[in-house]
PDB file of C-alpha atoms in Angstrom:
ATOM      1  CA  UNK A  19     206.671 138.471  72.773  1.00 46.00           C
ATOM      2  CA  UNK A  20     205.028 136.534  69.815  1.00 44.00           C
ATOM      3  CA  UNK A  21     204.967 133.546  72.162  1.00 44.00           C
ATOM      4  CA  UNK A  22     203.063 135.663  74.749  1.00 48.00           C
ATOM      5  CA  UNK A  23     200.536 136.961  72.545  1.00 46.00           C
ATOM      6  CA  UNK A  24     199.920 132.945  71.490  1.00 40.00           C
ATOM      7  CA  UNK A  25     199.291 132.127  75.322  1.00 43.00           C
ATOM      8  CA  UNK A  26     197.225 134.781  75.476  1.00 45.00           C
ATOM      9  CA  UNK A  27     195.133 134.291  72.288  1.00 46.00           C
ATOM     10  CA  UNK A  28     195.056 130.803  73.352  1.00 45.00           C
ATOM     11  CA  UNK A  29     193.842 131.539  77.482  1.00 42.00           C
ATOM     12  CA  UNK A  30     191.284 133.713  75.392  1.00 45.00           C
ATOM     13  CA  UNK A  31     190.124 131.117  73.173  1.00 44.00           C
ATOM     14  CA  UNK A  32     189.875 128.621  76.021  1.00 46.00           C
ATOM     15  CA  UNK A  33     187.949 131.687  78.124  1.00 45.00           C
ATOM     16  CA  UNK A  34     185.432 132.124  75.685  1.00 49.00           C
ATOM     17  CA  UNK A  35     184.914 128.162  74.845  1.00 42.00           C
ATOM     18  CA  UNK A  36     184.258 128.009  78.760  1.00 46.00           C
ATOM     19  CA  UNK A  37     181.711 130.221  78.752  1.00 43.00           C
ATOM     20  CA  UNK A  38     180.120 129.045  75.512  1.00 46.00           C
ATOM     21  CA  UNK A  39     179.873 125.640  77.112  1.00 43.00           C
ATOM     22  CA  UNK A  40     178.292 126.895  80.042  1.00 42.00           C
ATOM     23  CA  UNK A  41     175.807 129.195  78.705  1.00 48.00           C
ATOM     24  CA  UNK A  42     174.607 126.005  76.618  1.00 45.00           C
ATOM     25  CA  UNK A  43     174.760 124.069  80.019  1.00 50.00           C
ATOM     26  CA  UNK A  44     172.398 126.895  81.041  1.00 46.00           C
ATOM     27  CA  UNK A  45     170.126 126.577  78.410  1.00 44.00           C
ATOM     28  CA  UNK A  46     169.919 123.044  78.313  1.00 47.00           C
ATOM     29  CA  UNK A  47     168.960 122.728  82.131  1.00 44.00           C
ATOM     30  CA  UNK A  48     166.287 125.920  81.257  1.00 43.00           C
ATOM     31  CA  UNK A  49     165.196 123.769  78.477  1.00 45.00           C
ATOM     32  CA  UNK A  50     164.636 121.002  80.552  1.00 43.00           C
ATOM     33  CA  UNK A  51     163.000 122.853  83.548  1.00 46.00           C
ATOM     34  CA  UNK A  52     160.682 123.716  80.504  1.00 42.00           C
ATOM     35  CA  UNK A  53     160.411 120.343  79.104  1.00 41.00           C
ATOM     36  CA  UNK A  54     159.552 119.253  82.683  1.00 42.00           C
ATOM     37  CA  UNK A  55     156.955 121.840  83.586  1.00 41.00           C
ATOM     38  CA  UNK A  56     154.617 120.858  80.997  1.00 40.00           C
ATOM     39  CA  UNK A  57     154.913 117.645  82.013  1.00 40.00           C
ATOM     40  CA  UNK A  58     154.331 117.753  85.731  1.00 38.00           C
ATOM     41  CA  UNK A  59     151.203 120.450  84.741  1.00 38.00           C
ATOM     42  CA  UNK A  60     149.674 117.547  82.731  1.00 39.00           C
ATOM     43  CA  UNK A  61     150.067 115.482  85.309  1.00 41.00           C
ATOM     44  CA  UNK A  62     148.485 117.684  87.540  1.00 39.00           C
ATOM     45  CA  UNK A  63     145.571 118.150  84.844  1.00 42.00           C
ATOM     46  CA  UNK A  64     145.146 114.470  85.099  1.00 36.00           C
ATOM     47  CA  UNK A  65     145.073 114.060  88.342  1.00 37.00           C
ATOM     48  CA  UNK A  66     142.829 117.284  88.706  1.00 37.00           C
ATOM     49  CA  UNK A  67     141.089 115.721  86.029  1.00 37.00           C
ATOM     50  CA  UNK A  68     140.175 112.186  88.400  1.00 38.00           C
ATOM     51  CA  UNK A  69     139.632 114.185  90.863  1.00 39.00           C
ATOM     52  CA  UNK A  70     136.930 116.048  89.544  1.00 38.00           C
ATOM     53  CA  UNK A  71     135.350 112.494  88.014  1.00 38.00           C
ATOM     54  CA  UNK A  72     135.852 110.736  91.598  1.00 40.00           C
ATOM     55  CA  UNK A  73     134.099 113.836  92.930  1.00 39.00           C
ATOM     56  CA  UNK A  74     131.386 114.160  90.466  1.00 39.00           C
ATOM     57  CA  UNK A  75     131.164 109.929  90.056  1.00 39.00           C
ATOM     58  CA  UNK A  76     130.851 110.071  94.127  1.00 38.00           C
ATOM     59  CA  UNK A  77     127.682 112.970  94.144  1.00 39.00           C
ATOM     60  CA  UNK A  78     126.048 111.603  91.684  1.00 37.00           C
ATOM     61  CA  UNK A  79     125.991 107.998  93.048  1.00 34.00           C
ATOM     62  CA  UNK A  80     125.109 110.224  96.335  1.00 35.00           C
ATOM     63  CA  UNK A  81     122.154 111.641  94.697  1.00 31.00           C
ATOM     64  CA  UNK A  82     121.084 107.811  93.547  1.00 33.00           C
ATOM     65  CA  UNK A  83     121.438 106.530  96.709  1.00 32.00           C
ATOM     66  CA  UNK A  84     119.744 109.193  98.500  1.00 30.00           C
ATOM     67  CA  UNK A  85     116.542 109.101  95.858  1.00 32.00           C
ATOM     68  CA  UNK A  86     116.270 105.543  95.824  1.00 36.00           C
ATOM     69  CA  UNK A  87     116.263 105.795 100.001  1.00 34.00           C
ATOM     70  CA  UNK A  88     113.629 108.403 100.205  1.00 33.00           C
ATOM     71  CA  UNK A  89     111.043 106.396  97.062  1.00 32.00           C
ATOM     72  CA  UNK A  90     111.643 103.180  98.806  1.00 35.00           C
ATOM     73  CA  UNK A  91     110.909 104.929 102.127  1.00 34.00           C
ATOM     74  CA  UNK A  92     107.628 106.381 100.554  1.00 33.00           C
ATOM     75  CA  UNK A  93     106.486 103.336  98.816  1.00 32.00           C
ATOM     76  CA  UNK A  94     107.023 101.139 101.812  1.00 31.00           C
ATOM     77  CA  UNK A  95     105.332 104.141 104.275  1.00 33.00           C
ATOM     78  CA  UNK A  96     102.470 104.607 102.141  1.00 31.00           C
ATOM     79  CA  UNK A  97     101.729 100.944 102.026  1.00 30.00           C
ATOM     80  CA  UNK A  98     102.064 100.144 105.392  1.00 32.00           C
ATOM     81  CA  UNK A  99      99.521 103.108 106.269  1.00 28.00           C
ATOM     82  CA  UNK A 100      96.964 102.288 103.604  1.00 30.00           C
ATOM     83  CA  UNK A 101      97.555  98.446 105.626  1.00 31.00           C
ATOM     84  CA  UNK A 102      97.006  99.721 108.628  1.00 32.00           C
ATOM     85  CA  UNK A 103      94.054 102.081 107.247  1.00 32.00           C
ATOM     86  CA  UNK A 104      92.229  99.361 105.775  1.00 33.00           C
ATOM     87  CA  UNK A 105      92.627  97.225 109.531  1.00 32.00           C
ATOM     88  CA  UNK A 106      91.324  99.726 111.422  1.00 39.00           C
ATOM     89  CA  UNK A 107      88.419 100.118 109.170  1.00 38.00           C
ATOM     90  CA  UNK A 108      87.789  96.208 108.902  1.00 35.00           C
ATOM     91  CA  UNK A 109      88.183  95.997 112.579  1.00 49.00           C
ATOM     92  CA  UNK A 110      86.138  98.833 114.033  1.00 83.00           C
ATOM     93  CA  UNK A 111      82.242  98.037 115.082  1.00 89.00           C
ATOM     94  CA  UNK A 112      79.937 101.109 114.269  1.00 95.00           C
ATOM     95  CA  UNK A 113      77.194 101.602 117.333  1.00 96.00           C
ATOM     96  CA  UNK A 114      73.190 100.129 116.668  1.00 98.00           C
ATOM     97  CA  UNK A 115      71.106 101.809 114.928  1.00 97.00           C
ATOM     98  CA  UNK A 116      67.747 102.159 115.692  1.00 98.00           C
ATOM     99  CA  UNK A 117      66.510 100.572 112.585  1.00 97.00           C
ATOM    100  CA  UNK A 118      68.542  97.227 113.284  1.00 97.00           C
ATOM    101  CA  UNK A 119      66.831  96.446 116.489  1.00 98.00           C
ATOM    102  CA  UNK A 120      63.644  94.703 116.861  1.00 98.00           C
ATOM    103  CA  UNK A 121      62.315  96.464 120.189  1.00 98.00           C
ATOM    104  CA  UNK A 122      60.076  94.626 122.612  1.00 98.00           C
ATOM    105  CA  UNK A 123      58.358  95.110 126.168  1.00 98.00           C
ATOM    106  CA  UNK A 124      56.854  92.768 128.420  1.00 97.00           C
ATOM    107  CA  UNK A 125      55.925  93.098 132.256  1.00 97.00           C
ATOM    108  CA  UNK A 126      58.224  91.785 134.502  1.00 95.00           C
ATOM    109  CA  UNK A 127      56.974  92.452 138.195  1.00 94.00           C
ATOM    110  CA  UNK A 128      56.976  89.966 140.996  1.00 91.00           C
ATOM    111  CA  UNK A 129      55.549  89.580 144.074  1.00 88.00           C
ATOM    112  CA  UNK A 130      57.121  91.646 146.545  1.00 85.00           C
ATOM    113  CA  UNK A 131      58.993  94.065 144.887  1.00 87.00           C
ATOM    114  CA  UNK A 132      58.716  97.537 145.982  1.00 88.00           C
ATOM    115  CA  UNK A 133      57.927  99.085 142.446  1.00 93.00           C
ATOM    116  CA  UNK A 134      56.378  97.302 139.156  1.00 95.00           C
ATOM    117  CA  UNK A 135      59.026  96.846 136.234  1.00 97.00           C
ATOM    118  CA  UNK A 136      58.358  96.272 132.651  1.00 97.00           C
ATOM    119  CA  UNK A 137      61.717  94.951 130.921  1.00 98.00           C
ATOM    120  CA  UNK A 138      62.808  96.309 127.106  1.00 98.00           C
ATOM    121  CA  UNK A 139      64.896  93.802 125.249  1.00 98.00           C
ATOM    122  CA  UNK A 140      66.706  95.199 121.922  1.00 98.00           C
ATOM    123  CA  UNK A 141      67.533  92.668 119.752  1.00 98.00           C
ATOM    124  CA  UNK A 142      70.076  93.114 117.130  1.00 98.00           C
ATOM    125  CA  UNK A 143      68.575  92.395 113.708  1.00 97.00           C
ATOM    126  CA  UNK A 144      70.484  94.452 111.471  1.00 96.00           C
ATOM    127  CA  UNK A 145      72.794  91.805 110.113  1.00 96.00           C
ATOM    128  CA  UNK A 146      76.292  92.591 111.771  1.00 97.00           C
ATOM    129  CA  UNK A 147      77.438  93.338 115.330  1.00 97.00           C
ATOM    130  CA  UNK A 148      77.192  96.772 116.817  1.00 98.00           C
ATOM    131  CA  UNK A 149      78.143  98.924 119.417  1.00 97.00           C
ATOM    132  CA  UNK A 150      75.303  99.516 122.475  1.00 97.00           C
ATOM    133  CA  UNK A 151      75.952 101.516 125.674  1.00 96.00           C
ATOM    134  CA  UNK A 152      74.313 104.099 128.138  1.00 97.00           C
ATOM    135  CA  UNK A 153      70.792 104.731 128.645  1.00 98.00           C
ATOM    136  CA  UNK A 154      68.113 104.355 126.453  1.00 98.00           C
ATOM    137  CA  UNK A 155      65.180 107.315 126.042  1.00 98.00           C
ATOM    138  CA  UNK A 156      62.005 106.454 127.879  1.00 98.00           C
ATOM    139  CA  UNK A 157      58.529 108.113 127.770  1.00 98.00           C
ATOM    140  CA  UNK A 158      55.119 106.588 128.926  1.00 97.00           C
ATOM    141  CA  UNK A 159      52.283 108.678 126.885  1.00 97.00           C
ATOM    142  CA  UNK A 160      49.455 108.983 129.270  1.00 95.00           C
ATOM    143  CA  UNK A 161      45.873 110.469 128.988  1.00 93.00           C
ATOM    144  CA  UNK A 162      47.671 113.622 130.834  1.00 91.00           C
ATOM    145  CA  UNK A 163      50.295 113.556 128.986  1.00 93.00           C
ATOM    146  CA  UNK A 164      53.750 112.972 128.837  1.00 95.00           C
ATOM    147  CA  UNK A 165      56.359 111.278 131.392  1.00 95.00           C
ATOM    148  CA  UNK A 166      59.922 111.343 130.899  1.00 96.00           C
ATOM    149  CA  UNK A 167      61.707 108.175 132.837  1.00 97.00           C
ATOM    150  CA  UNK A 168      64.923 109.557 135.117  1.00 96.00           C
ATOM    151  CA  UNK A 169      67.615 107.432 135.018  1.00 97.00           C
ATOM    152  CA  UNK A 170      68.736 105.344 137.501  1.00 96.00           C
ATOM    153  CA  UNK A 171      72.609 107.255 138.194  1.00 95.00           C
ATOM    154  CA  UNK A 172      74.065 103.413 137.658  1.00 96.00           C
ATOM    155  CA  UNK A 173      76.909 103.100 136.088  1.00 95.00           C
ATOM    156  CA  UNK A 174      77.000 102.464 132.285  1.00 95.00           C
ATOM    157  CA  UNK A 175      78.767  99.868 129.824  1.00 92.00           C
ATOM    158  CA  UNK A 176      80.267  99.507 126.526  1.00 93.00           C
ATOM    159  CA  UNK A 177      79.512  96.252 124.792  1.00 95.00           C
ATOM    160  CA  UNK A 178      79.106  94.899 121.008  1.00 97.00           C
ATOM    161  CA  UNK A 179      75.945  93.277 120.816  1.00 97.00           C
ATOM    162  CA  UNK A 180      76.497  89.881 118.274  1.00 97.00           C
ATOM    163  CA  UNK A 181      74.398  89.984 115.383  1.00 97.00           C
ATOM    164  CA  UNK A 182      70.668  87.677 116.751  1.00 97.00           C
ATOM    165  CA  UNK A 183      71.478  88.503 120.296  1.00 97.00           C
ATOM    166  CA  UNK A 184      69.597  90.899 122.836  1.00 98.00           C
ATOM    167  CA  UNK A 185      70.242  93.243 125.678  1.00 97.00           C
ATOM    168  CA  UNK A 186      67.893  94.084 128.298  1.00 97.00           C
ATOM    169  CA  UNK A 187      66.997  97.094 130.093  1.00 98.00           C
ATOM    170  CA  UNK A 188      64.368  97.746 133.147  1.00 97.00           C
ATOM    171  CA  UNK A 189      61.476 100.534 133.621  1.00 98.00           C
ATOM    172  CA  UNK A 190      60.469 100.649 137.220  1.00 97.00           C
ATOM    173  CA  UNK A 191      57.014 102.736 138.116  1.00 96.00           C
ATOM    174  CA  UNK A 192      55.029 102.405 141.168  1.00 94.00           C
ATOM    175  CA  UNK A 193      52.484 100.859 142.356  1.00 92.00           C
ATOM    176  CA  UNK A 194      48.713 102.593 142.034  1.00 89.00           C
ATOM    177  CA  UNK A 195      47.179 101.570 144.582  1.00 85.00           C
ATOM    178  CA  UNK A 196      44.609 104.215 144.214  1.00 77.00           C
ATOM    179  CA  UNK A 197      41.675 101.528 143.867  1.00 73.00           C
ATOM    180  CA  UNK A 198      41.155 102.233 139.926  1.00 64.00           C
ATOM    181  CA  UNK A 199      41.994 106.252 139.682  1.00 77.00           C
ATOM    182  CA  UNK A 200      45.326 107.665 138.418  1.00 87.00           C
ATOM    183  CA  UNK A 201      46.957 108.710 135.106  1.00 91.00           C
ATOM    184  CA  UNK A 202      46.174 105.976 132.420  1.00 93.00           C
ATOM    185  CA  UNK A 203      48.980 104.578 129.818  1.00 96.00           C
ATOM    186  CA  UNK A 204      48.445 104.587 126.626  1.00 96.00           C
ATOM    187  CA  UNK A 205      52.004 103.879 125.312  1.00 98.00           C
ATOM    188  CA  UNK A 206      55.560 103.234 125.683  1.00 98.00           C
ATOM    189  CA  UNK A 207      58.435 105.289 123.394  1.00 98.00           C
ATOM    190  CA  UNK A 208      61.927 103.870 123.685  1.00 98.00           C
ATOM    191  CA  UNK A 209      64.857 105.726 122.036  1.00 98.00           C
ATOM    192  CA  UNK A 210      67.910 103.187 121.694  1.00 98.00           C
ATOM    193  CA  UNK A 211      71.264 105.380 123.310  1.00 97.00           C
ATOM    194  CA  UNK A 212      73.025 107.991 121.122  1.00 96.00           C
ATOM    195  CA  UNK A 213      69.752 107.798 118.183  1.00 97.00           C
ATOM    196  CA  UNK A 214      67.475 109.969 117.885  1.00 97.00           C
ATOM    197  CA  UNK A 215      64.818 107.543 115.789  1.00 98.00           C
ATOM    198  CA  UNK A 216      61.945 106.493 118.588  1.00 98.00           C
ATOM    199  CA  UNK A 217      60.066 103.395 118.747  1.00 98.00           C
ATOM    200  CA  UNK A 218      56.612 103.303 119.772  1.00 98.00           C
ATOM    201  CA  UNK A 219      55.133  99.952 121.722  1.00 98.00           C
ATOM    202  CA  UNK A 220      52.115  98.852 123.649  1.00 98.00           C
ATOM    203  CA  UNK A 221      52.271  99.477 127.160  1.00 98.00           C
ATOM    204  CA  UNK A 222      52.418  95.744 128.994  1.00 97.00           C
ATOM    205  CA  UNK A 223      52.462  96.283 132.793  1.00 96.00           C
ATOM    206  CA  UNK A 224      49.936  97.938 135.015  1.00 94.00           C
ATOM    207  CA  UNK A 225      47.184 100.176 133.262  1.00 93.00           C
ATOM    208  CA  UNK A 226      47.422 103.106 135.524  1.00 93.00           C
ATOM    209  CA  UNK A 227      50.070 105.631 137.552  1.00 93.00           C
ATOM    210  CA  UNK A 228      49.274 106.953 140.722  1.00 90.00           C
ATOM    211  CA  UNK A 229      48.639 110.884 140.807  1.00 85.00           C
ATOM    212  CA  UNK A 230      51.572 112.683 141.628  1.00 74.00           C
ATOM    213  CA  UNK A 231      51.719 116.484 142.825  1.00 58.00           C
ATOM    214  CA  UNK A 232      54.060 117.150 139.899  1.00 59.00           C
ATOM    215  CA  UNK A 233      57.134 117.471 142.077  1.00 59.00           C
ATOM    216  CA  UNK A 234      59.004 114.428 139.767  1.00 62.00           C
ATOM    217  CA  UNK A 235      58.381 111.965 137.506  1.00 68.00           C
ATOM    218  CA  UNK A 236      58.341 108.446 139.573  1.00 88.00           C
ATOM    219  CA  UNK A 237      59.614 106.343 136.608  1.00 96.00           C
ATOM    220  CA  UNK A 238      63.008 105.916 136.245  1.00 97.00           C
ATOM    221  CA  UNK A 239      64.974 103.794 134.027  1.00 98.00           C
ATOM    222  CA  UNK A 240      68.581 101.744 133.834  1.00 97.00           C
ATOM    223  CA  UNK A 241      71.139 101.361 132.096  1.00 97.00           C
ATOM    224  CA  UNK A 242      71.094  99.005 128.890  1.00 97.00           C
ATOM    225  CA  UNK A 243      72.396  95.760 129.837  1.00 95.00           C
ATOM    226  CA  UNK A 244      71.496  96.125 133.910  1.00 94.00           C
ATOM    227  CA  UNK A 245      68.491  94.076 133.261  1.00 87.00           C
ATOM    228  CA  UNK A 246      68.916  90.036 132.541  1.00 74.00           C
ATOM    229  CA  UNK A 247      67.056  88.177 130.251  1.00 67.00           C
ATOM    230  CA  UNK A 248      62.955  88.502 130.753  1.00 59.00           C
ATOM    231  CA  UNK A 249      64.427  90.396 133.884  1.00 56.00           C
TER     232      UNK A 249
END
């Protein structure tokens, strides 16, 4: 019996080592899931950590690139439309002025013709080239008044007129052949096309106009530049 109680004792002993042993087995692995957890959360700090840099690194170089696009974009816009500004300035010819050409008359009717013509040359004096087209304004003053030229219907040009050059332009009337009555000149008024400022000149062709019945003025006049030069 005494030996009994000694095995027993003994199985107990060894029962109770056992389980010692593997409750520390269990708190060693617990201790080392613990140790580990810490370790693999700092690693995920760090990594969340680079992640965050890489992310913020990457929009702000984003930010860089994209400001440094849209100022270079500007500067390089804005200068090539102040360029192209100034070109079109530098390169565009304003129209004549009334007050840069020197406007002359002389008759220019020969022999045969079916009407008289008196020829206006404008000269361009103004000191740089211009712009002339269309029809010029015409009025005869007579000693019963006023008569307004009609133009001619032809069709009209643009052309830039070289500073010291001239255009020409006829005035066709007919003849009086009244034997010395009709409607006397006194003056010719041409208005260069699109001015308003007039130019007043001696009258150089025929003294008189025959008398008309008022139905329409029989002076008509064409376009600048349909006349050649002295005719």
């Amino acid at each position: 019996m005494r030996v009994r109680k000694l095995t027993f004792a003994a199985l107990a002993v060894a029962a109770g080592l056992s389980l010692t042993a593997c409750q520390s087995d269990g708190a060693d692995t617990g201790k080392s899931d613990s140790s580990s957890a810490p370790t693999a959360s700092s690693g995920s700090n760090a990594s969340s950590s680079g992640g965050g840099s890489d992310t913020g690194g990457s929009d702000q170089s984003g930010a860089k690139a994209t400001t440094g696009t849209s100022s270079g974009g500007s500067s390089s816009g804005g200068t090539g439309t102040a360029a192209g500004t100034g070109s079109d300035v530098n390169a565009k010819v304003g129209k004549c002025r009334t007050g840069e050409l020197e406007v002359t008359a002389k008759d220019n009717t020969i022999d045969g013709d079916a009407s008289r013509t008196v020829v206006v040359q404008f000269k361009n004096g103004g000191g740089r080239d211009c712009v002339i087209s269309g029809y010029a304004g015409v009025d005869l003053r007579t000693n019963a008044g006023t008569v307004s030229a009609k133009r001619t219907g032809q069709e009209t040009t643009s052309a830039v007129l070289k500073n010291g050059k001239s255009t020409y332009f006829p005035v066709n009337y007919p003849f009086d052949k009244s034997g010395g009555s009709g409607v006397r000149i006194t003056g010719l008024v041409v208005t260069p096309p699109n001015e308003t400022k007039s130019v007043t000149l001696n009258w150089p062709g025929a003294a008189t106009l025959p008398v008309t019945d008022g139905s329409g003025s029989s002076v008509t006049v064409g376009p600048v530049g349909s006349a050649g030069q002295g005719g």
